[in-house]
mmCIF file with all atom_site columns, C-alpha atoms in Angstrom:
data_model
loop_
_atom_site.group_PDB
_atom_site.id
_atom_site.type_symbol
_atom_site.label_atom_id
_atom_site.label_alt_id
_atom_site.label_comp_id
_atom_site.label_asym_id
_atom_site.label_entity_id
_atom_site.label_seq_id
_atom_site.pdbx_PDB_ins_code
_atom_site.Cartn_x
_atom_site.Cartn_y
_atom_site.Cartn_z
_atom_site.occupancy
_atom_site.B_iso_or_equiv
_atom_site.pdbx_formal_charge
_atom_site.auth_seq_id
_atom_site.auth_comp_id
_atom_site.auth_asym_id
_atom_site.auth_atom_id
_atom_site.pdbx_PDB_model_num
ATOM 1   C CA . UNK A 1 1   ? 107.395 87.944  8.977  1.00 83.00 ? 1   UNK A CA 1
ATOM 2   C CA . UNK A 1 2   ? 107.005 89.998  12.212 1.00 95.00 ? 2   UNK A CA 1
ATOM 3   C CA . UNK A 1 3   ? 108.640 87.470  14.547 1.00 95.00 ? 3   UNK A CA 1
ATOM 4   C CA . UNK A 1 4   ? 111.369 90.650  15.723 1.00 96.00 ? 4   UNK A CA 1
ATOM 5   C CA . UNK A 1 5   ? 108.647 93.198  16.112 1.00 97.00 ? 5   UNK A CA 1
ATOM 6   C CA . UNK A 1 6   ? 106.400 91.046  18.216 1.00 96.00 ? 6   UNK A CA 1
ATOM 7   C CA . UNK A 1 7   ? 108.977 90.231  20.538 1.00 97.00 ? 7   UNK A CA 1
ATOM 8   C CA . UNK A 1 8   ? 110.507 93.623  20.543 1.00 97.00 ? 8   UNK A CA 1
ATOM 9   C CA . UNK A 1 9   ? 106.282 94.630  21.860 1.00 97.00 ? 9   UNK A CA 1
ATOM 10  C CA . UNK A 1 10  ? 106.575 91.964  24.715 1.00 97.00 ? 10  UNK A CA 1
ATOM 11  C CA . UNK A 1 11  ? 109.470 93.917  26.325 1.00 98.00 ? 11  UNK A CA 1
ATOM 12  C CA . UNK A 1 12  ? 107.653 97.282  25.720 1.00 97.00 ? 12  UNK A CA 1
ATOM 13  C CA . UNK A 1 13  ? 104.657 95.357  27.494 1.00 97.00 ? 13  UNK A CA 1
ATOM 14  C CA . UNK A 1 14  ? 102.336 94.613  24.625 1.00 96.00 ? 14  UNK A CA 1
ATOM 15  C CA . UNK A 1 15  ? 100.002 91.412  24.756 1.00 96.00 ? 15  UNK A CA 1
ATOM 16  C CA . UNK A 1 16  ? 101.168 90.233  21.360 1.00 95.00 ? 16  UNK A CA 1
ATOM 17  C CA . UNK A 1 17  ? 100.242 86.722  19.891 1.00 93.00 ? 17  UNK A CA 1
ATOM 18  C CA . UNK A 1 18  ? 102.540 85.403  16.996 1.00 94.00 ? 18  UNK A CA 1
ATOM 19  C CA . UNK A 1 19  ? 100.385 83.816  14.167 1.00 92.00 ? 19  UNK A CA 1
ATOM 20  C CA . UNK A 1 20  ? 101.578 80.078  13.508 1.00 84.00 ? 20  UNK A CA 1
ATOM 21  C CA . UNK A 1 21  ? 102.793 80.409  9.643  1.00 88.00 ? 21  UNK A CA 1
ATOM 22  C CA . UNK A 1 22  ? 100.478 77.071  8.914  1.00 93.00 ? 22  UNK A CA 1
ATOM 23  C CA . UNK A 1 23  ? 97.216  79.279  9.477  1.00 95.00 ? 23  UNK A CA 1
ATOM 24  C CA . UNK A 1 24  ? 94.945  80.233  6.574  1.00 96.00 ? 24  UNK A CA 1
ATOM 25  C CA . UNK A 1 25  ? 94.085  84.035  5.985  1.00 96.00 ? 25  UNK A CA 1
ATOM 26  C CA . UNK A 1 26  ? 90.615  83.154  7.002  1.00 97.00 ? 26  UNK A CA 1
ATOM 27  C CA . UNK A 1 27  ? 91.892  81.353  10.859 1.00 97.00 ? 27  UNK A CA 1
ATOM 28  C CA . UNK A 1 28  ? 93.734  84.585  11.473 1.00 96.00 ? 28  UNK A CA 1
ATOM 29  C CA . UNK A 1 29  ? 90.622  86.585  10.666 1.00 97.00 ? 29  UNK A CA 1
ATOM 30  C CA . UNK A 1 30  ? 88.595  84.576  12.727 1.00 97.00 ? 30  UNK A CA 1
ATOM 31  C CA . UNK A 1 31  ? 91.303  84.279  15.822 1.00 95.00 ? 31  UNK A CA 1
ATOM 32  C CA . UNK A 1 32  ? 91.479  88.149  15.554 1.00 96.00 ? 32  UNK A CA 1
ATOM 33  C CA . UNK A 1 33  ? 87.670  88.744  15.578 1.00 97.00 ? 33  UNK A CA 1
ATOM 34  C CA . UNK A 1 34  ? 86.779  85.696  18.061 1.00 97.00 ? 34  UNK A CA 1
ATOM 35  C CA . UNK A 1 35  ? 89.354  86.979  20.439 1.00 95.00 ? 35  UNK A CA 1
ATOM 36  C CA . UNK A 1 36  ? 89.226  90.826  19.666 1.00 95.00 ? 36  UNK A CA 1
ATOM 37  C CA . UNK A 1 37  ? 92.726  91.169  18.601 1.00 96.00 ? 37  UNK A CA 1
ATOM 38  C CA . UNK A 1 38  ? 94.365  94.146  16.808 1.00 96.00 ? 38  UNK A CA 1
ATOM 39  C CA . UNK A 1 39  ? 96.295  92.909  13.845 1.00 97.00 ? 39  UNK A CA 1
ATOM 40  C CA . UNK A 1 40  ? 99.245  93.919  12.589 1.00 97.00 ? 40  UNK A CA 1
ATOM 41  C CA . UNK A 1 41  ? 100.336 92.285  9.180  1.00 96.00 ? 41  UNK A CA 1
ATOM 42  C CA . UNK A 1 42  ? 102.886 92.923  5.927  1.00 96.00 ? 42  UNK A CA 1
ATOM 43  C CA . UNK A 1 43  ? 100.071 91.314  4.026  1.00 96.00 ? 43  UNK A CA 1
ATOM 44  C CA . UNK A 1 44  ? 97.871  94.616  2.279  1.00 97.00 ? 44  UNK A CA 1
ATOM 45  C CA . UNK A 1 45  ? 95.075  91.813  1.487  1.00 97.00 ? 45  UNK A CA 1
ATOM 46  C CA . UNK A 1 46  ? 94.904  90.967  4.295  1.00 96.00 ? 46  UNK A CA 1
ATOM 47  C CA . UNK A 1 47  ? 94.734  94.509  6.011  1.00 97.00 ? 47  UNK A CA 1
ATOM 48  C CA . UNK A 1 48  ? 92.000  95.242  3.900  1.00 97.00 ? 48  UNK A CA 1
ATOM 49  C CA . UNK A 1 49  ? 89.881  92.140  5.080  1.00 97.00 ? 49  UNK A CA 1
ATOM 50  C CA . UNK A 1 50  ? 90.308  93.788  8.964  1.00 96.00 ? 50  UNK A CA 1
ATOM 51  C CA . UNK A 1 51  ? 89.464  96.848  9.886  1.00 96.00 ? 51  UNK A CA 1
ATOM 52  C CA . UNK A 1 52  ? 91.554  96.844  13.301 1.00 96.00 ? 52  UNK A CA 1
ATOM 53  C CA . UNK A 1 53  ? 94.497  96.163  11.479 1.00 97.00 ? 53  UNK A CA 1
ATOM 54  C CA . UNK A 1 54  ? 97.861  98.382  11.021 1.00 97.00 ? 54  UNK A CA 1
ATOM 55  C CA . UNK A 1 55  ? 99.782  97.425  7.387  1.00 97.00 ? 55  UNK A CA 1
ATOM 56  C CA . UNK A 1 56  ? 103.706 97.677  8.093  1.00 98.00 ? 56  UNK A CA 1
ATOM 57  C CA . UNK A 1 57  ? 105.500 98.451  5.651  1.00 97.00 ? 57  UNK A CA 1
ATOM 58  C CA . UNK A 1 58  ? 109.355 97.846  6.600  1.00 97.00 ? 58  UNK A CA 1
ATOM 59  C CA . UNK A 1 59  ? 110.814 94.729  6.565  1.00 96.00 ? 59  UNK A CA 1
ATOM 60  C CA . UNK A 1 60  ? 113.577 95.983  9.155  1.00 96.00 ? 60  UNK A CA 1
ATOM 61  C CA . UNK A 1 61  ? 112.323 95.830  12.598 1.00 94.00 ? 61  UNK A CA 1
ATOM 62  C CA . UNK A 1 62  ? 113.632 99.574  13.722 1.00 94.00 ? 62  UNK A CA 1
ATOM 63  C CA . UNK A 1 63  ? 111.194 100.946 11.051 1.00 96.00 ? 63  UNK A CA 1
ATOM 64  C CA . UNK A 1 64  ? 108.398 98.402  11.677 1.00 97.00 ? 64  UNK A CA 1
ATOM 65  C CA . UNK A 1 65  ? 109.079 99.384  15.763 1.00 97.00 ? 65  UNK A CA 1
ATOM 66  C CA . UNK A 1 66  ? 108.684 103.323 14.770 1.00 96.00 ? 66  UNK A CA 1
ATOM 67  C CA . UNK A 1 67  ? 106.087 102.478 12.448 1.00 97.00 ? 67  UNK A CA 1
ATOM 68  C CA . UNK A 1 68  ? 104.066 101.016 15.468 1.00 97.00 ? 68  UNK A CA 1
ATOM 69  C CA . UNK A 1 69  ? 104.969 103.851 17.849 1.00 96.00 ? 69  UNK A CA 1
ATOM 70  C CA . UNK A 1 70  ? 103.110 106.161 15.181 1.00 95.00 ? 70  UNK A CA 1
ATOM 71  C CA . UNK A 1 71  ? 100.146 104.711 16.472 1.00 95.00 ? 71  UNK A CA 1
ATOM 72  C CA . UNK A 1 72  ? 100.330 103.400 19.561 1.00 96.00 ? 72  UNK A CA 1
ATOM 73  C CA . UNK A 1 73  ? 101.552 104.106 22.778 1.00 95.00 ? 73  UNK A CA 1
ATOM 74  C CA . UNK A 1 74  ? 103.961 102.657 25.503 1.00 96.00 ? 74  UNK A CA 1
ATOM 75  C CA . UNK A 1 75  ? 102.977 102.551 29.327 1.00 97.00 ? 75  UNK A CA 1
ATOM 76  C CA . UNK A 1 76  ? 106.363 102.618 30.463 1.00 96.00 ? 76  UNK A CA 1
ATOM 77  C CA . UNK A 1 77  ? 104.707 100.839 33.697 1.00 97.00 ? 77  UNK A CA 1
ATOM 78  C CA . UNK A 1 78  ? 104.464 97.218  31.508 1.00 98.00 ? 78  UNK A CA 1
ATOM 79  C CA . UNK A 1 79  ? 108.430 97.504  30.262 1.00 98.00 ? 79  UNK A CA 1
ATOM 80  C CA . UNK A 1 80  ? 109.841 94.263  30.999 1.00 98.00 ? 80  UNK A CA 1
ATOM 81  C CA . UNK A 1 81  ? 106.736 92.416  32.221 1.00 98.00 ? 81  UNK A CA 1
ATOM 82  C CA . UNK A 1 82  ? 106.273 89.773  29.079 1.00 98.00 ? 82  UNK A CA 1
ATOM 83  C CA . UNK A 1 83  ? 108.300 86.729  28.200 1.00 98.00 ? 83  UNK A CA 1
ATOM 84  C CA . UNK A 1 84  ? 110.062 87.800  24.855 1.00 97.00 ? 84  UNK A CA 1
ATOM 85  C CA . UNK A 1 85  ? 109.479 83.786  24.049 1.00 96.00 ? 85  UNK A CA 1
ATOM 86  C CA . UNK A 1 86  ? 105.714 83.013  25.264 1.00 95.00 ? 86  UNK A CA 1
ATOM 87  C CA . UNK A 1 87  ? 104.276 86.446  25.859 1.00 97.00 ? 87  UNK A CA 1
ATOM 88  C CA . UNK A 1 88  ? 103.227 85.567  29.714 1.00 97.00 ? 88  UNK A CA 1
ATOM 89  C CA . UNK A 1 89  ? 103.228 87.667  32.377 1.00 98.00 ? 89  UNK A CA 1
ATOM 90  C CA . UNK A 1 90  ? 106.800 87.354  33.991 1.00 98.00 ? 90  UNK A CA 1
ATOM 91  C CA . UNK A 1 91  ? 107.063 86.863  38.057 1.00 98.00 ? 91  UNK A CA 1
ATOM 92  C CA . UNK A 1 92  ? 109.868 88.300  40.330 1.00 98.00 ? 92  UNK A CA 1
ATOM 93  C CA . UNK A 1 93  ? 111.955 85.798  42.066 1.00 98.00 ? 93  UNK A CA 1
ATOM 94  C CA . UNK A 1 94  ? 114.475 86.051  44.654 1.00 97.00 ? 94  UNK A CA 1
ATOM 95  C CA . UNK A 1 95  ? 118.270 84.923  43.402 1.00 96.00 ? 95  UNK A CA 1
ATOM 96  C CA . UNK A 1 96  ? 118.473 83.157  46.678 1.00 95.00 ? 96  UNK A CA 1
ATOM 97  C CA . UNK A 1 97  ? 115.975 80.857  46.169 1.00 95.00 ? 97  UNK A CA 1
ATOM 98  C CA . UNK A 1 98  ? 116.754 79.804  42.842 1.00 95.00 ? 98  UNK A CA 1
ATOM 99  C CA . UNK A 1 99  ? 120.910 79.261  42.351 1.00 87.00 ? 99  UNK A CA 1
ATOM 100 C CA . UNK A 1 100 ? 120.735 76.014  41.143 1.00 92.00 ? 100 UNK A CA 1
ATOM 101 C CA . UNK A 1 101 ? 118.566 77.827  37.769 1.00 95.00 ? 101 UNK A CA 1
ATOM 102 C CA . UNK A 1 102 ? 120.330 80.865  37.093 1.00 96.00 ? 102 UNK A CA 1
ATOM 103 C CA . UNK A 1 103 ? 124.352 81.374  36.342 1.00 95.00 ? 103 UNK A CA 1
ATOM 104 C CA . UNK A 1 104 ? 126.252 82.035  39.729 1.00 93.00 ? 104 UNK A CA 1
ATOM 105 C CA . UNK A 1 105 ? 127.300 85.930  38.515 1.00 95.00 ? 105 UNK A CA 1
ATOM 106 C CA . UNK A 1 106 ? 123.817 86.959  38.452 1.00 96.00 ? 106 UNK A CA 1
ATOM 107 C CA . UNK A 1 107 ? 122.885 85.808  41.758 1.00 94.00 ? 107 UNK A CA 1
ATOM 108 C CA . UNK A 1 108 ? 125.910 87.338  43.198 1.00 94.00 ? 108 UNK A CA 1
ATOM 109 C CA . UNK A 1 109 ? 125.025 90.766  41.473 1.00 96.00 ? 109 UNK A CA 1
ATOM 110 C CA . UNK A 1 110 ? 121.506 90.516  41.209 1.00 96.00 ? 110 UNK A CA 1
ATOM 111 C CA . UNK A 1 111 ? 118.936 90.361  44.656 1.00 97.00 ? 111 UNK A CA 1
ATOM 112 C CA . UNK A 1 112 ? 115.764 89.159  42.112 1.00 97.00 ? 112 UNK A CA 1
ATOM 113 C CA . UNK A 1 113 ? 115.279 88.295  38.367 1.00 98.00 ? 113 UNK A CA 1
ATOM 114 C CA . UNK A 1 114 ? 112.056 87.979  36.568 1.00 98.00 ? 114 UNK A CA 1
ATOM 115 C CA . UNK A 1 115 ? 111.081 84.826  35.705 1.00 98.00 ? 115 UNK A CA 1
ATOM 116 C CA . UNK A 1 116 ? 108.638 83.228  33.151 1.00 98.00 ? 116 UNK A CA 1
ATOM 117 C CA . UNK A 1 117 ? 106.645 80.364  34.722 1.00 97.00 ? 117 UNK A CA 1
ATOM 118 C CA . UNK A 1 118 ? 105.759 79.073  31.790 1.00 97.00 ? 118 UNK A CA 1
ATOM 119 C CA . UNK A 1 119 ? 108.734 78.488  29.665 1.00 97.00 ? 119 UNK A CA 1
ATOM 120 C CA . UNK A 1 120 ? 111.038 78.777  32.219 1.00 97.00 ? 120 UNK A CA 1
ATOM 121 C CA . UNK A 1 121 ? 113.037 81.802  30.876 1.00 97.00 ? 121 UNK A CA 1
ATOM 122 C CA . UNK A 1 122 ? 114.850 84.223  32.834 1.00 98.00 ? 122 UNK A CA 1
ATOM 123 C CA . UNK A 1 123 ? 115.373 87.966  32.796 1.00 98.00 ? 123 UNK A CA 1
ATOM 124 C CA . UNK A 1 124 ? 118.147 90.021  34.529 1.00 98.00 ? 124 UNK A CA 1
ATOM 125 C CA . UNK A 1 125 ? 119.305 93.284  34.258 1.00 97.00 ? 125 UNK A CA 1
ATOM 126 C CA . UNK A 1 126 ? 122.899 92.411  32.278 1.00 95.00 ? 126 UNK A CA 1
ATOM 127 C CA . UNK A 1 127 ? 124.708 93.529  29.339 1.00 96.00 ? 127 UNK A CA 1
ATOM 128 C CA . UNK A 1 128 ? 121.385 92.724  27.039 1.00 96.00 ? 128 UNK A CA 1
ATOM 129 C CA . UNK A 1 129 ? 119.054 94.780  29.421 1.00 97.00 ? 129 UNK A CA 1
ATOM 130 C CA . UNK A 1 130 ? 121.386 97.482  28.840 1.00 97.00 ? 130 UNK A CA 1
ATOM 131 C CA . UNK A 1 131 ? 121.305 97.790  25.665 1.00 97.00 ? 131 UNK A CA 1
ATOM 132 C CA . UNK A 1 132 ? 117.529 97.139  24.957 1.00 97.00 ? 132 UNK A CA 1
ATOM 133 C CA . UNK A 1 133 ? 117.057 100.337 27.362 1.00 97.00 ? 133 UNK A CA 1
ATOM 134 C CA . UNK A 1 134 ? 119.371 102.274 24.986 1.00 97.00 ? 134 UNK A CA 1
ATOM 135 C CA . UNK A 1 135 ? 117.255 101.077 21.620 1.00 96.00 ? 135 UNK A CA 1
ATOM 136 C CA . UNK A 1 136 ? 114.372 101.948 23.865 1.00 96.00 ? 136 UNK A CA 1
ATOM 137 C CA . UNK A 1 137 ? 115.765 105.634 24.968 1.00 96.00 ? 137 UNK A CA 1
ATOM 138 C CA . UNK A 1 138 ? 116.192 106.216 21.059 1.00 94.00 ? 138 UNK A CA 1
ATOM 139 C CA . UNK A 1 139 ? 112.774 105.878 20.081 1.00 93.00 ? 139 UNK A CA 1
ATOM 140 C CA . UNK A 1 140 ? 111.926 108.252 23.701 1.00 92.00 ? 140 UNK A CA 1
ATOM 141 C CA . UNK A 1 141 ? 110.658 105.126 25.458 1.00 94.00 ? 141 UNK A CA 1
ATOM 142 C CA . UNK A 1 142 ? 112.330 105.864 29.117 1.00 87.00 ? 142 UNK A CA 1
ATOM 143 C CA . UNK A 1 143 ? 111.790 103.459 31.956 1.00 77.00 ? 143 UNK A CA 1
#
């Protein structure tokens, strides 16, 4: 499973769908094809069946994340611009127009958070920000 690694893309900025465990070999192929998708899979069968297709070999995300970075690269512009949960495009909202929706301490610290329209999520620059900018730093991603 790459459930980790895909979100760990969205906050580097990737466009990364999640394939549903229920589809067939043969759906993925043809979602990946239809749609012109890059695929990245643990499955060597099925990395053989695709040619724009990366086999990772780790099953701990660190590894799978370096493993990744070997052959792509980050535009540090599109850090923090996905939804971890639905992969959409995140929107900048004020604090002051939203304190019923977010915890009082942020909007007292924070002037905006980033927001995901569709699944309602929000983002702030906390604790967790913190430390995803220190894994980041660690592989020489720098925002």
């Amino acid at each position: 499973m790459l459930g980790r690694l895909a979100r760990w893309l969205r906050i580097m900025g990737f466009d990364v769908e999640y394939a549903d465990s229920s589809l067939t070999d043969a759906e993925i192929l043809d979602k990946c094809k239809s749609d012109h998708l890059f695929l990245l899979t643990r499955d060597k069968e099925l990395h053989s069946r695709y040619p724009k297709s990366l086999y990772i070999t780790s099953q701990d995300h660190r590894e799978q994340i370096r493993q990744f970075l070997s052959t792509f690269t980050v535009d540090t512009r599109l850090l923090f611009t996905r939804c971890t949960e639905c992969n959409l495009p995140l929107e900048t909202k004020e604090t002051s127009d939203i304190k019923g929706a977010i915890p009082e301490g942020v909007s007292e610290r924070f002037s905006t958070v980033l927001h995901c329209t569709n699944c309602g999520k929000y983002y702030w620059e906390g604790d967790h920000y913190r430390k995803i900018v220190e894994f980041l730093k660690g592989l020489g991603i720098n925002k």
